[in-house]
Amino acid sequence: MDYSHELFGSTTKLSTKSRRLSGRRIALCLTGSVASIEAPKLARELRRHGAEVTCYMTQASVDYGISPYVMEWATKRPVISKLTGIVEHLMSYDLVVVYPATLNTINKIAQGLADNAVTTLCASTDPTRLLIAPAMSLRLYKNAILKASVEKLAKMGATFVEPRLSEGTTKVATVDTTVDHVIRCLSISRLKGRGILILTGPTRYDLDPIRHISNKSTGKPGYWLAKEAFYKGCKVKVIYGPCSVSFPSYIPSVNAYTTEDMLAATLKELEKEKYEVAIFSAAVLDFKPTTYSMEKVKSGSSWRIELEPTVKIVEEVSCRYPDLKIVGFKLEYKVLKEELIKRTQEELMKIRAFLMVANDLSEIEGEWYPACLINQRRDIKGFKGTKMELAREIFNEIGGEMIHCSM
């Protein structure tokens, strides 16, 4: 069927979210699960990131109510449900995604069985190019044979996307989560496998049981930094203060409240795991109250609050871990660009930073996040874009600096 023309309706023209999967060929394999109803959404989302998607279906997936015509519409390519003389199972793909994957299919793949279009394709594919998203009842998911199959495939290099536990069953991972794992699997980055620790969000101190002081911070810069680190294939962990964003379940994270809490969590993490880079994007309070009222201070009365300096987390870490590559953030308010750069360069020298990101709060608006990036050679690079785009730029700079340091 010719799909070169535009079909009627706005649903035929997909909006582009990124080009992260541009030129990538992905096989999306459906098996006999009710969760297959999510597959059309996944196919279209992968295409929004530039992928070319071909759908493979078992007869069981069709029996569960997913029409091949729906997947043909979602992928804009013919669906493969039977193997013919064209030897569809020998087609080359950058990644084979089994979504959803039943217990039956996972066990067959682990044993090398090839009795339908999906299992035959998987049998002819290197396990490192398999991404499997299980979906089944909780009792089946705890099956010992399934566990052995998952462990066997994982040791061979296959990637598993953990299901969601909800309503007594293991539901297939969300479309967004699966897309993130696809991007991670297909990324080509010199940072793959490197340990990245990210501090983000504000810290907070209570004044009484009702009130507190804190810095303005949504935690979004750290959220996008964590996602970018995940995309690059890094081993990432986040330490975050009270903020409005929630981090994906597949990115390990630790909550901190006060500045001391964040420092303690950071030092504990650095002692426990090996990290090459630490990104200090947190809006840490520089001052804390000297006293705390056990009772709510009555409104209408005057209240004098005395503040004292807090510990400088980045300075403490820099002193204890001189080999750690530090990415620091410097935030000022309504200063000349020359002064912003000067202060940032001074901070770079003080904490022996690997890279500094300088911002003026008066220029930040919503997702718009202009910045200056300054490396250890004091090269200055201006940036204008969103927080998501800045995160990508920061990791590009980190990768470039690591190459420079190794030369």
mmCIF file of C-alpha atoms in Angstrom:
data_model
loop_
_atom_site.group_PDB
_atom_site.id
_atom_site.type_symbol
_atom_site.label_atom_id
_atom_site.label_comp_id
_atom_site.label_asym_id
_atom_site.label_seq_id
_atom_site.Cartn_x
_atom_site.Cartn_y
_atom_site.Cartn_z
ATOM 1 C CA MET A 1 0.000 0.000 0.000
ATOM 2 C CA ASP A 2 1.308 3.456 -0.889
ATOM 3 C CA TYR A 3 1.564 5.821 2.097
ATOM 4 C CA SER A 4 3.363 8.597 0.254
ATOM 5 C CA HIS A 5 0.247 10.731 0.135
ATOM 6 C CA GLU A 6 -1.358 12.350 3.162
ATOM 7 C CA LEU A 7 -4.440 10.565 4.382
ATOM 8 C CA PHE A 8 -7.458 12.569 5.441
ATOM 9 C CA GLY A 9 -7.384 13.987 8.968
ATOM 10 C CA SER A 10 -4.919 15.722 11.285
ATOM 11 C CA THR A 11 -3.833 12.403 12.853
ATOM 12 C CA THR A 12 -1.749 11.450 9.818
ATOM 13 C CA LYS A 13 0.837 14.171 10.277
ATOM 14 C CA LEU A 14 2.859 13.629 13.421
ATOM 15 C CA SER A 15 4.523 16.448 15.293
ATOM 16 C CA THR A 16 8.266 16.049 15.804
ATOM 17 C CA LYS A 17 9.521 15.851 19.388
ATOM 18 C CA SER A 18 13.192 15.194 18.642
ATOM 19 C CA ARG A 19 15.539 13.602 16.127
ATOM 20 C CA ARG A 20 17.116 11.267 18.688
ATOM 21 C CA LEU A 21 15.917 8.217 16.739
ATOM 22 C CA SER A 22 16.350 9.671 13.269
ATOM 23 C CA GLY A 23 17.394 7.010 10.776
ATOM 24 C CA ARG A 24 16.834 4.199 13.271
ATOM 25 C CA ARG A 25 14.884 1.116 12.186
ATOM 26 C CA ILE A 26 12.800 -0.420 14.967
ATOM 27 C CA ALA A 27 10.727 -3.607 14.952
ATOM 28 C CA LEU A 28 7.765 -3.333 17.323
ATOM 29 C CA CYS A 29 6.564 -6.827 18.276
ATOM 30 C CA LEU A 30 3.103 -7.427 19.759
ATOM 31 C CA THR A 31 2.113 -10.563 21.683
ATOM 32 C CA GLY A 32 -1.107 -11.870 23.233
ATOM 33 C CA SER A 33 -1.859 -9.377 25.983
ATOM 34 C CA VAL A 34 -4.565 -6.797 26.613
ATOM 35 C CA ALA A 35 -1.677 -4.350 27.041
ATOM 36 C CA SER A 36 -1.259 -4.467 23.252
ATOM 37 C CA ILE A 37 -3.780 -1.629 23.115
ATOM 38 C CA GLU A 38 -0.865 0.672 24.056
ATOM 39 C CA ALA A 39 1.199 -0.402 21.047
ATOM 40 C CA PRO A 40 -0.289 2.070 18.509
ATOM 41 C CA LYS A 41 0.588 4.930 20.865
ATOM 42 C CA LEU A 42 4.127 3.602 21.248
ATOM 43 C CA ALA A 43 4.570 3.264 17.490
ATOM 44 C CA ARG A 44 3.506 6.845 16.883
ATOM 45 C CA GLU A 45 5.641 8.158 19.746
ATOM 46 C CA LEU A 46 8.730 6.436 18.373
ATOM 47 C CA ARG A 47 8.019 8.015 15.004
ATOM 48 C CA ARG A 48 7.752 11.438 16.667
ATOM 49 C CA HIS A 49 11.410 10.990 17.617
ATOM 50 C CA GLY A 50 12.374 10.093 14.051
ATOM 51 C CA ALA A 51 12.264 6.280 14.060
ATOM 52 C CA GLU A 52 11.068 4.063 11.217
ATOM 53 C CA VAL A 53 8.794 1.472 12.841
ATOM 54 C CA THR A 54 7.733 -1.904 11.452
ATOM 55 C CA CYS A 55 5.181 -3.971 13.371
ATOM 56 C CA TYR A 56 5.352 -7.735 13.912
ATOM 57 C CA MET A 57 2.284 -9.436 15.412
ATOM 58 C CA THR A 58 1.470 -12.873 16.781
ATOM 59 C CA GLN A 59 -1.978 -14.321 16.125
ATOM 60 C CA ALA A 60 -2.651 -14.045 19.868
ATOM 61 C CA SER A 61 -2.156 -10.266 19.753
ATOM 62 C CA VAL A 62 -4.733 -10.082 16.966
ATOM 63 C CA ASP A 63 -7.101 -12.273 19.000
ATOM 64 C CA TYR A 64 -6.814 -9.809 21.877
ATOM 65 C CA GLY A 65 -8.400 -7.165 19.706
ATOM 66 C CA ILE A 66 -5.563 -5.257 18.045
ATOM 67 C CA SER A 67 -6.265 -5.100 14.348
ATOM 68 C CA PRO A 68 -3.276 -5.221 11.984
ATOM 69 C CA TYR A 69 -4.938 -2.297 10.213
ATOM 70 C CA VAL A 70 -4.546 -0.191 13.362
ATOM 71 C CA MET A 71 -0.822 -0.943 13.521
ATOM 72 C CA GLU A 72 -0.527 -0.339 9.791
ATOM 73 C CA TRP A 73 -2.046 3.093 10.392
ATOM 74 C CA ALA A 74 0.201 3.744 13.430
ATOM 75 C CA THR A 75 3.432 2.807 11.649
ATOM 76 C CA LYS A 76 2.513 3.746 8.068
ATOM 77 C CA ARG A 77 4.116 0.440 7.048
ATOM 78 C CA PRO A 78 2.749 -3.044 6.261
ATOM 79 C CA VAL A 79 2.325 -5.303 9.298
ATOM 80 C CA ILE A 80 4.138 -8.651 9.413
ATOM 81 C CA SER A 81 2.102 -11.416 11.062
ATOM 82 C CA LYS A 82 3.260 -14.379 8.967
ATOM 83 C CA LEU A 83 6.642 -15.298 7.544
ATOM 84 C CA THR A 84 6.821 -15.660 3.771
ATOM 85 C CA GLY A 85 9.409 -16.153 1.065
ATOM 86 C CA ILE A 86 10.541 -12.580 1.705
ATOM 87 C CA VAL A 87 12.145 -13.988 4.920
ATOM 88 C CA GLU A 88 10.916 -11.130 7.079
ATOM 89 C CA HIS A 89 12.672 -12.621 10.134
ATOM 90 C CA LEU A 90 16.051 -11.853 8.561
ATOM 91 C CA MET A 91 15.363 -8.155 8.159
ATOM 92 C CA SER A 92 17.899 -5.964 9.947
ATOM 93 C CA TYR A 93 16.764 -3.626 12.727
ATOM 94 C CA ASP A 94 18.635 -1.366 15.096
ATOM 95 C CA LEU A 95 16.363 -2.543 17.907
ATOM 96 C CA VAL A 96 13.634 -5.154 18.337
ATOM 97 C CA VAL A 97 11.066 -4.048 20.925
ATOM 98 C CA VAL A 98 8.714 -6.711 22.319
ATOM 99 C CA TYR A 99 5.824 -4.680 23.733
ATOM 100 C CA PRO A 100 4.011 -6.170 25.505
ATOM 101 C CA ALA A 101 5.846 -9.428 26.201
ATOM 102 C CA THR A 102 3.901 -12.317 27.726
ATOM 103 C CA LEU A 103 5.367 -15.084 29.906
ATOM 104 C CA ASN A 104 4.931 -17.485 27.004
ATOM 105 C CA THR A 105 6.858 -15.278 24.575
ATOM 106 C CA ILE A 106 9.691 -14.444 26.995
ATOM 107 C CA ASN A 107 10.254 -18.130 27.772
ATOM 108 C CA LYS A 108 10.230 -18.981 24.060
ATOM 109 C CA ILE A 109 12.790 -16.268 23.283
ATOM 110 C CA ALA A 110 15.035 -17.508 26.102
ATOM 111 C CA GLN A 111 14.891 -21.063 24.732
ATOM 112 C CA GLY A 112 15.502 -19.974 21.145
ATOM 113 C CA LEU A 113 12.121 -21.197 19.934
ATOM 114 C CA ALA A 114 10.867 -19.789 16.641
ATOM 115 C CA ASP A 115 7.218 -20.652 16.042
ATOM 116 C CA ASN A 116 5.739 -17.331 14.873
ATOM 117 C CA ALA A 117 6.777 -14.052 13.279
ATOM 118 C CA VAL A 118 7.786 -12.465 16.605
ATOM 119 C CA THR A 119 9.796 -15.315 18.132
ATOM 120 C CA THR A 120 11.517 -16.075 14.822
ATOM 121 C CA LEU A 121 12.598 -12.452 14.463
ATOM 122 C CA CYS A 122 13.902 -12.470 18.053
ATOM 123 C CA ALA A 123 15.764 -15.742 17.437
ATOM 124 C CA SER A 124 17.578 -14.188 14.481
ATOM 125 C CA THR A 125 18.428 -10.997 16.406
ATOM 126 C CA ASP A 126 21.472 -10.446 18.609
ATOM 127 C CA PRO A 127 20.202 -10.318 22.237
ATOM 128 C CA THR A 128 21.902 -6.946 22.735
ATOM 129 C CA ARG A 129 19.359 -5.562 20.264
ATOM 130 C CA LEU A 130 16.354 -6.840 22.193
ATOM 131 C CA LEU A 131 14.242 -4.612 24.435
ATOM 132 C CA ILE A 132 11.502 -6.506 26.270
ATOM 133 C CA ALA A 133 8.571 -5.010 28.200
ATOM 134 C CA PRO A 134 6.790 -7.717 30.252
ATOM 135 C CA ALA A 135 3.041 -7.613 30.938
ATOM 136 C CA MET A 136 1.202 -10.332 32.861
ATOM 137 C CA SER A 137 -0.463 -11.091 36.185
ATOM 138 C CA LEU A 138 1.634 -10.709 39.321
ATOM 139 C CA ARG A 139 1.560 -14.454 39.996
ATOM 140 C CA LEU A 140 2.895 -15.194 36.525
ATOM 141 C CA TYR A 141 5.553 -12.492 36.884
ATOM 142 C CA LYS A 142 6.821 -14.268 40.025
ATOM 143 C CA ASN A 143 7.073 -17.581 38.153
ATOM 144 C CA ALA A 144 10.477 -19.193 38.761
ATOM 145 C CA ILE A 145 10.899 -20.301 35.146
ATOM 146 C CA LEU A 146 10.132 -16.795 33.899
ATOM 147 C CA LYS A 147 12.661 -15.369 36.349
ATOM 148 C CA ALA A 148 15.302 -17.748 35.010
ATOM 149 C CA SER A 149 14.446 -16.760 31.428
ATOM 150 C CA VAL A 150 14.711 -13.055 32.242
ATOM 151 C CA GLU A 151 18.065 -13.553 33.972
ATOM 152 C CA LYS A 152 19.348 -15.633 31.056
ATOM 153 C CA LEU A 153 18.378 -13.033 28.458
ATOM 154 C CA ALA A 154 19.704 -10.163 30.576
ATOM 155 C CA LYS A 155 23.095 -11.896 30.875
ATOM 156 C CA MET A 156 23.113 -12.221 27.085
ATOM 157 C CA GLY A 157 22.640 -8.458 26.789
ATOM 158 C CA ALA A 158 18.877 -8.023 26.401
ATOM 159 C CA THR A 159 17.277 -4.987 28.052
ATOM 160 C CA PHE A 160 14.130 -5.319 30.157
ATOM 161 C CA VAL A 161 11.768 -2.441 30.909
ATOM 162 C CA GLU A 162 10.341 -3.043 34.359
ATOM 163 C CA PRO A 163 6.526 -3.249 34.439
ATOM 164 C CA ARG A 164 4.344 -1.130 36.707
ATOM 165 C CA LEU A 165 2.828 -2.850 39.724
ATOM 166 C CA SER A 166 -0.809 -1.763 39.950
ATOM 167 C CA GLU A 167 -4.134 -3.326 40.979
ATOM 168 C CA GLY A 168 -2.525 -6.668 41.755
ATOM 169 C CA THR A 169 -0.954 -7.083 38.358
ATOM 170 C CA THR A 170 2.173 -6.114 36.459
ATOM 171 C CA LYS A 171 1.098 -3.631 33.828
ATOM 172 C CA VAL A 172 3.311 -2.956 30.860
ATOM 173 C CA ALA A 173 5.621 0.051 31.180
ATOM 174 C CA THR A 174 4.177 3.348 30.009
ATOM 175 C CA VAL A 175 4.776 4.554 26.482
ATOM 176 C CA ASP A 176 7.010 7.397 27.697
ATOM 177 C CA THR A 177 9.111 5.061 29.843
ATOM 178 C CA THR A 178 9.549 2.646 26.955
ATOM 179 C CA VAL A 179 10.549 5.420 24.551
ATOM 180 C CA ASP A 180 13.161 6.623 27.056
ATOM 181 C CA HIS A 181 14.641 3.115 27.205
ATOM 182 C CA VAL A 182 14.662 2.862 23.409
ATOM 183 C CA ILE A 183 16.570 6.145 23.182
ATOM 184 C CA ARG A 184 19.030 4.922 25.827
ATOM 185 C CA CYS A 185 19.592 1.608 24.022
ATOM 186 C CA LEU A 186 20.288 3.332 20.713
ATOM 187 C CA SER A 187 22.386 6.227 21.989
ATOM 188 C CA ILE A 188 25.992 6.525 20.903
ATOM 189 C CA SER A 189 27.836 8.395 23.626
ATOM 190 C CA ARG A 190 31.311 8.457 25.095
ATOM 191 C CA LEU A 191 29.599 8.846 28.472
ATOM 192 C CA LYS A 192 27.882 5.436 28.338
ATOM 193 C CA GLY A 193 28.424 3.563 31.587
ATOM 194 C CA ARG A 194 29.902 6.554 33.441
ATOM 195 C CA GLY A 195 28.705 7.440 36.923
ATOM 196 C CA ILE A 196 26.847 10.770 37.119
ATOM 197 C CA LEU A 197 25.561 12.240 40.401
ATOM 198 C CA ILE A 198 23.056 15.108 40.137
ATOM 199 C CA LEU A 199 21.962 17.473 42.914
ATOM 200 C CA THR A 200 18.825 19.482 42.206
ATOM 201 C CA GLY A 201 15.874 21.292 43.724
ATOM 202 C CA PRO A 202 15.962 23.676 46.703
ATOM 203 C CA THR A 203 16.814 23.024 50.314
ATOM 204 C CA ARG A 204 14.466 24.136 53.066
ATOM 205 C CA TYR A 205 14.442 25.099 56.743
ATOM 206 C CA ASP A 206 11.387 25.242 58.970
ATOM 207 C CA LEU A 207 10.700 28.357 61.025
ATOM 208 C CA ASP A 208 7.769 26.870 62.926
ATOM 209 C CA PRO A 209 5.425 23.899 62.289
ATOM 210 C CA ILE A 210 3.697 25.865 59.499
ATOM 211 C CA ARG A 211 6.280 28.131 57.867
ATOM 212 C CA HIS A 212 9.634 27.630 56.220
ATOM 213 C CA ILE A 213 12.248 29.457 54.151
ATOM 214 C CA SER A 214 13.564 28.160 50.853
ATOM 215 C CA ASN A 215 15.033 29.204 47.521
ATOM 216 C CA LYS A 216 13.036 29.512 44.314
ATOM 217 C CA SER A 217 13.530 26.260 42.422
ATOM 218 C CA THR A 218 11.295 23.865 40.506
ATOM 219 C CA GLY A 219 13.928 21.153 40.147
ATOM 220 C CA LYS A 220 13.278 21.039 36.388
ATOM 221 C CA PRO A 221 16.904 21.678 35.331
ATOM 222 C CA GLY A 222 17.926 18.638 37.372
ATOM 223 C CA TYR A 223 15.032 16.625 35.983
ATOM 224 C CA TRP A 224 16.178 17.210 32.407
ATOM 225 C CA LEU A 225 19.820 16.635 33.359
ATOM 226 C CA ALA A 226 18.852 13.270 34.855
ATOM 227 C CA LYS A 227 16.868 12.322 31.748
ATOM 228 C CA GLU A 228 19.749 13.335 29.487
ATOM 229 C CA ALA A 229 22.194 11.291 31.569
ATOM 230 C CA PHE A 230 19.853 8.320 31.247
ATOM 231 C CA TYR A 231 19.597 8.817 27.479
ATOM 232 C CA LYS A 232 23.403 8.860 27.245
ATOM 233 C CA GLY A 233 23.584 5.476 28.952
ATOM 234 C CA CYS A 234 25.088 6.839 32.172
ATOM 235 C CA LYS A 235 24.698 5.304 35.618
ATOM 236 C CA VAL A 236 22.819 8.240 37.081
ATOM 237 C CA LYS A 237 21.530 9.030 40.555
ATOM 238 C CA VAL A 238 19.686 12.124 41.764
ATOM 239 C CA ILE A 239 19.686 13.791 45.174
ATOM 240 C CA TYR A 240 16.840 16.294 45.257
ATOM 241 C CA GLY A 241 15.310 18.785 47.642
ATOM 242 C CA PRO A 242 11.579 19.641 47.973
ATOM 243 C CA CYS A 243 10.515 20.422 44.396
ATOM 244 C CA SER A 244 7.537 20.216 42.077
ATOM 245 C CA VAL A 245 8.850 17.561 39.685
ATOM 246 C CA SER A 246 8.753 13.791 40.066
ATOM 247 C CA PHE A 247 11.661 11.729 38.819
ATOM 248 C CA PRO A 248 11.040 8.586 36.732
ATOM 249 C CA SER A 249 11.103 5.319 38.668
ATOM 250 C CA TYR A 250 13.972 4.040 36.513
ATOM 251 C CA ILE A 251 16.247 6.873 37.702
ATOM 252 C CA PRO A 252 17.387 6.185 41.301
ATOM 253 C CA SER A 253 16.804 9.189 43.533
ATOM 254 C CA VAL A 254 17.192 10.254 47.165
ATOM 255 C CA ASN A 255 15.217 13.002 48.874
ATOM 256 C CA ALA A 256 16.877 15.637 51.076
ATOM 257 C CA TYR A 257 15.313 18.485 53.036
ATOM 258 C CA THR A 258 17.910 20.779 54.599
ATOM 259 C CA THR A 259 21.335 21.723 53.279
ATOM 260 C CA GLU A 260 22.919 19.416 55.854
ATOM 261 C CA ASP A 261 20.661 16.584 54.680
ATOM 262 C CA MET A 262 21.750 17.108 51.088
ATOM 263 C CA LEU A 263 25.437 17.201 52.040
ATOM 264 C CA ALA A 264 25.113 14.019 54.097
ATOM 265 C CA ALA A 265 23.295 12.226 51.267
ATOM 266 C CA THR A 266 25.926 13.380 48.767
ATOM 267 C CA LEU A 267 28.888 12.237 50.855
ATOM 268 C CA LYS A 268 27.206 8.910 51.573
ATOM 269 C CA GLU A 269 26.622 8.340 47.866
ATOM 270 C CA LEU A 270 30.186 9.278 46.916
ATOM 271 C CA GLU A 271 31.557 6.897 49.545
ATOM 272 C CA LYS A 272 29.307 4.067 48.370
ATOM 273 C CA GLU A 273 29.548 4.331 44.574
ATOM 274 C CA LYS A 274 32.090 5.480 42.007
ATOM 275 C CA TYR A 275 31.103 8.671 40.193
ATOM 276 C CA GLU A 276 33.157 10.490 37.597
ATOM 277 C CA VAL A 277 30.965 13.592 37.374
ATOM 278 C CA ALA A 278 28.852 15.448 39.938
ATOM 279 C CA ILE A 279 26.444 18.148 38.745
ATOM 280 C CA PHE A 280 25.518 20.718 41.389
ATOM 281 C CA SER A 281 22.329 22.243 39.985
ATOM 282 C CA ALA A 282 20.580 22.441 43.371
ATOM 283 C CA ALA A 283 19.356 25.801 44.697
ATOM 284 C CA VAL A 284 20.946 25.329 48.107
ATOM 285 C CA LEU A 285 20.067 27.810 50.845
ATOM 286 C CA ASP A 286 23.063 29.921 51.826
ATOM 287 C CA PHE A 287 21.464 30.856 55.153
ATOM 288 C CA LYS A 288 19.393 29.069 57.788
ATOM 289 C CA PRO A 289 17.478 30.266 60.867
ATOM 290 C CA THR A 290 19.296 30.068 64.183
ATOM 291 C CA THR A 291 16.127 29.120 66.063
ATOM 292 C CA TYR A 292 12.952 27.096 65.524
ATOM 293 C CA SER A 293 9.613 27.779 67.184
ATOM 294 C CA MET A 294 7.897 24.602 68.431
ATOM 295 C CA GLU A 295 4.551 26.384 68.177
ATOM 296 C CA LYS A 296 3.042 28.382 65.344
ATOM 297 C CA VAL A 297 3.980 32.031 65.670
ATOM 298 C CA LYS A 298 0.768 34.011 65.874
ATOM 299 C CA SER A 299 0.002 36.250 62.934
ATOM 300 C CA GLY A 300 -0.247 39.973 63.487
ATOM 301 C CA SER A 301 2.817 40.120 65.716
ATOM 302 C CA SER A 302 6.345 41.091 64.771
ATOM 303 C CA TRP A 303 8.832 38.297 64.292
ATOM 304 C CA ARG A 304 12.559 38.795 64.149
ATOM 305 C CA ILE A 305 14.425 35.964 62.441
ATOM 306 C CA GLU A 306 18.193 35.633 62.684
ATOM 307 C CA LEU A 307 20.023 33.740 59.956
ATOM 308 C CA GLU A 308 23.445 32.121 59.854
ATOM 309 C CA PRO A 309 25.477 30.709 56.937
ATOM 310 C CA THR A 310 25.009 27.097 55.867
ATOM 311 C CA VAL A 311 27.718 24.697 54.801
ATOM 312 C CA LYS A 312 28.839 24.978 51.156
ATOM 313 C CA ILE A 313 28.124 21.545 49.702
ATOM 314 C CA VAL A 314 30.118 21.953 46.499
ATOM 315 C CA GLU A 315 33.162 23.277 48.380
ATOM 316 C CA GLU A 316 33.038 20.399 50.851
ATOM 317 C CA VAL A 317 32.781 17.821 48.070
ATOM 318 C CA SER A 318 35.501 19.472 45.991
ATOM 319 C CA CYS A 319 37.845 19.372 48.973
ATOM 320 C CA ARG A 320 37.168 15.720 49.815
ATOM 321 C CA TYR A 321 37.083 14.396 46.249
ATOM 322 C CA PRO A 322 39.688 16.313 44.201
ATOM 323 C CA ASP A 323 39.478 13.863 41.267
ATOM 324 C CA LEU A 324 35.708 14.263 40.902
ATOM 325 C CA LYS A 325 34.726 16.272 37.834
ATOM 326 C CA ILE A 326 32.441 19.009 39.134
ATOM 327 C CA VAL A 327 29.821 20.853 37.102
ATOM 328 C CA GLY A 328 28.754 23.936 39.048
ATOM 329 C CA PHE A 329 25.901 26.406 38.625
ATOM 330 C CA LYS A 330 26.139 30.132 39.359
ATOM 331 C CA LEU A 331 22.893 32.097 39.626
ATOM 332 C CA GLU A 332 22.849 35.886 39.901
ATOM 333 C CA TYR A 333 20.156 38.537 39.533
ATOM 334 C CA LYS A 334 20.175 41.576 37.248
ATOM 335 C CA VAL A 335 23.919 41.867 36.776
ATOM 336 C CA LEU A 336 25.856 42.820 33.669
ATOM 337 C CA LYS A 337 26.947 39.854 31.582
ATOM 338 C CA GLU A 338 30.593 40.740 32.132
ATOM 339 C CA GLU A 339 30.068 40.697 35.896
ATOM 340 C CA LEU A 340 28.176 37.392 35.710
ATOM 341 C CA ILE A 341 31.038 35.805 33.788
ATOM 342 C CA LYS A 342 33.625 37.266 36.176
ATOM 343 C CA ARG A 343 31.860 35.888 39.252
ATOM 344 C CA THR A 344 31.380 32.520 37.582
ATOM 345 C CA GLN A 345 35.058 32.284 36.646
ATOM 346 C CA GLU A 346 35.982 33.073 40.241
ATOM 347 C CA GLU A 347 33.678 30.290 41.432
ATOM 348 C CA LEU A 348 35.166 27.920 38.851
ATOM 349 C CA MET A 349 38.641 28.482 40.278
ATOM 350 C CA LYS A 350 37.433 28.289 43.880
ATOM 351 C CA ILE A 351 35.768 24.888 43.573
ATOM 352 C CA ARG A 352 38.107 23.591 40.833
ATOM 353 C CA ALA A 353 35.131 23.010 38.565
ATOM 354 C CA PHE A 354 35.231 20.987 35.373
ATOM 355 C CA LEU A 355 32.458 23.132 33.898
ATOM 356 C CA MET A 356 30.338 26.057 35.119
ATOM 357 C CA VAL A 357 26.839 27.109 34.059
ATOM 358 C CA ALA A 358 26.020 30.779 34.661
ATOM 359 C CA ASN A 359 22.483 32.202 34.759
ATOM 360 C CA ASP A 360 20.781 35.492 35.497
ATOM 361 C CA LEU A 361 17.438 34.857 37.196
ATOM 362 C CA SER A 362 15.932 37.982 35.628
ATOM 363 C CA GLU A 363 16.373 36.407 32.153
ATOM 364 C CA ILE A 364 14.814 33.033 33.029
ATOM 365 C CA GLU A 365 11.173 32.713 32.046
ATOM 366 C CA GLY A 366 9.239 29.444 32.250
ATOM 367 C CA GLU A 367 11.097 26.796 30.256
ATOM 368 C CA TRP A 368 13.297 29.455 28.629
ATOM 369 C CA TYR A 369 16.722 29.144 30.242
ATOM 370 C CA PRO A 370 19.512 31.301 28.748
ATOM 371 C CA ALA A 371 22.961 30.552 30.126
ATOM 372 C CA CYS A 372 26.718 30.823 29.674
ATOM 373 C CA LEU A 373 28.875 27.696 29.820
ATOM 374 C CA ILE A 374 32.467 28.167 30.967
ATOM 375 C CA ASN A 375 34.987 25.310 30.944
ATOM 376 C CA GLN A 376 38.206 24.920 32.918
ATOM 377 C CA ARG A 377 40.163 26.646 30.137
ATOM 378 C CA ARG A 378 37.785 29.601 30.609
ATOM 379 C CA ASP A 379 36.278 29.210 27.148
ATOM 380 C CA ILE A 380 32.856 30.880 27.162
ATOM 381 C CA LYS A 381 29.885 29.531 25.232
ATOM 382 C CA GLY A 382 26.542 31.323 25.159
ATOM 383 C CA PHE A 383 23.300 29.357 25.158
ATOM 384 C CA LYS A 384 19.670 30.270 24.519
ATOM 385 C CA GLY A 385 16.981 27.616 24.716
ATOM 386 C CA THR A 386 14.828 25.492 26.988
ATOM 387 C CA LYS A 387 15.906 23.645 30.130
ATOM 388 C CA MET A 388 15.701 20.382 28.195
ATOM 389 C CA GLU A 389 17.946 21.749 25.450
ATOM 390 C CA LEU A 390 20.374 23.147 28.024
ATOM 391 C CA ALA A 391 20.692 19.720 29.638
ATOM 392 C CA ARG A 392 21.659 18.243 26.296
ATOM 393 C CA GLU A 393 24.176 21.028 25.690
ATOM 394 C CA ILE A 394 25.714 20.520 29.140
ATOM 395 C CA PHE A 395 26.249 16.824 28.465
ATOM 396 C CA ASN A 396 27.735 17.587 25.062
ATOM 397 C CA GLU A 397 30.196 19.892 26.834
ATOM 398 C CA ILE A 398 30.937 17.279 29.497
ATOM 399 C CA GLY A 399 31.716 14.724 26.798
ATOM 400 C CA GLY A 400 33.940 17.181 24.959
ATOM 401 C CA GLU A 401 35.799 18.169 28.111
ATOM 402 C CA MET A 402 36.416 14.531 29.047
ATOM 403 C CA ILE A 403 38.022 13.950 25.653
ATOM 404 C CA HIS A 404 40.178 17.054 26.135
ATOM 405 C CA CYS A 405 41.277 15.885 29.597
ATOM 406 C CA SER A 406 42.286 12.463 28.281
ATOM 407 C CA MET A 407 44.499 13.887 25.528
#
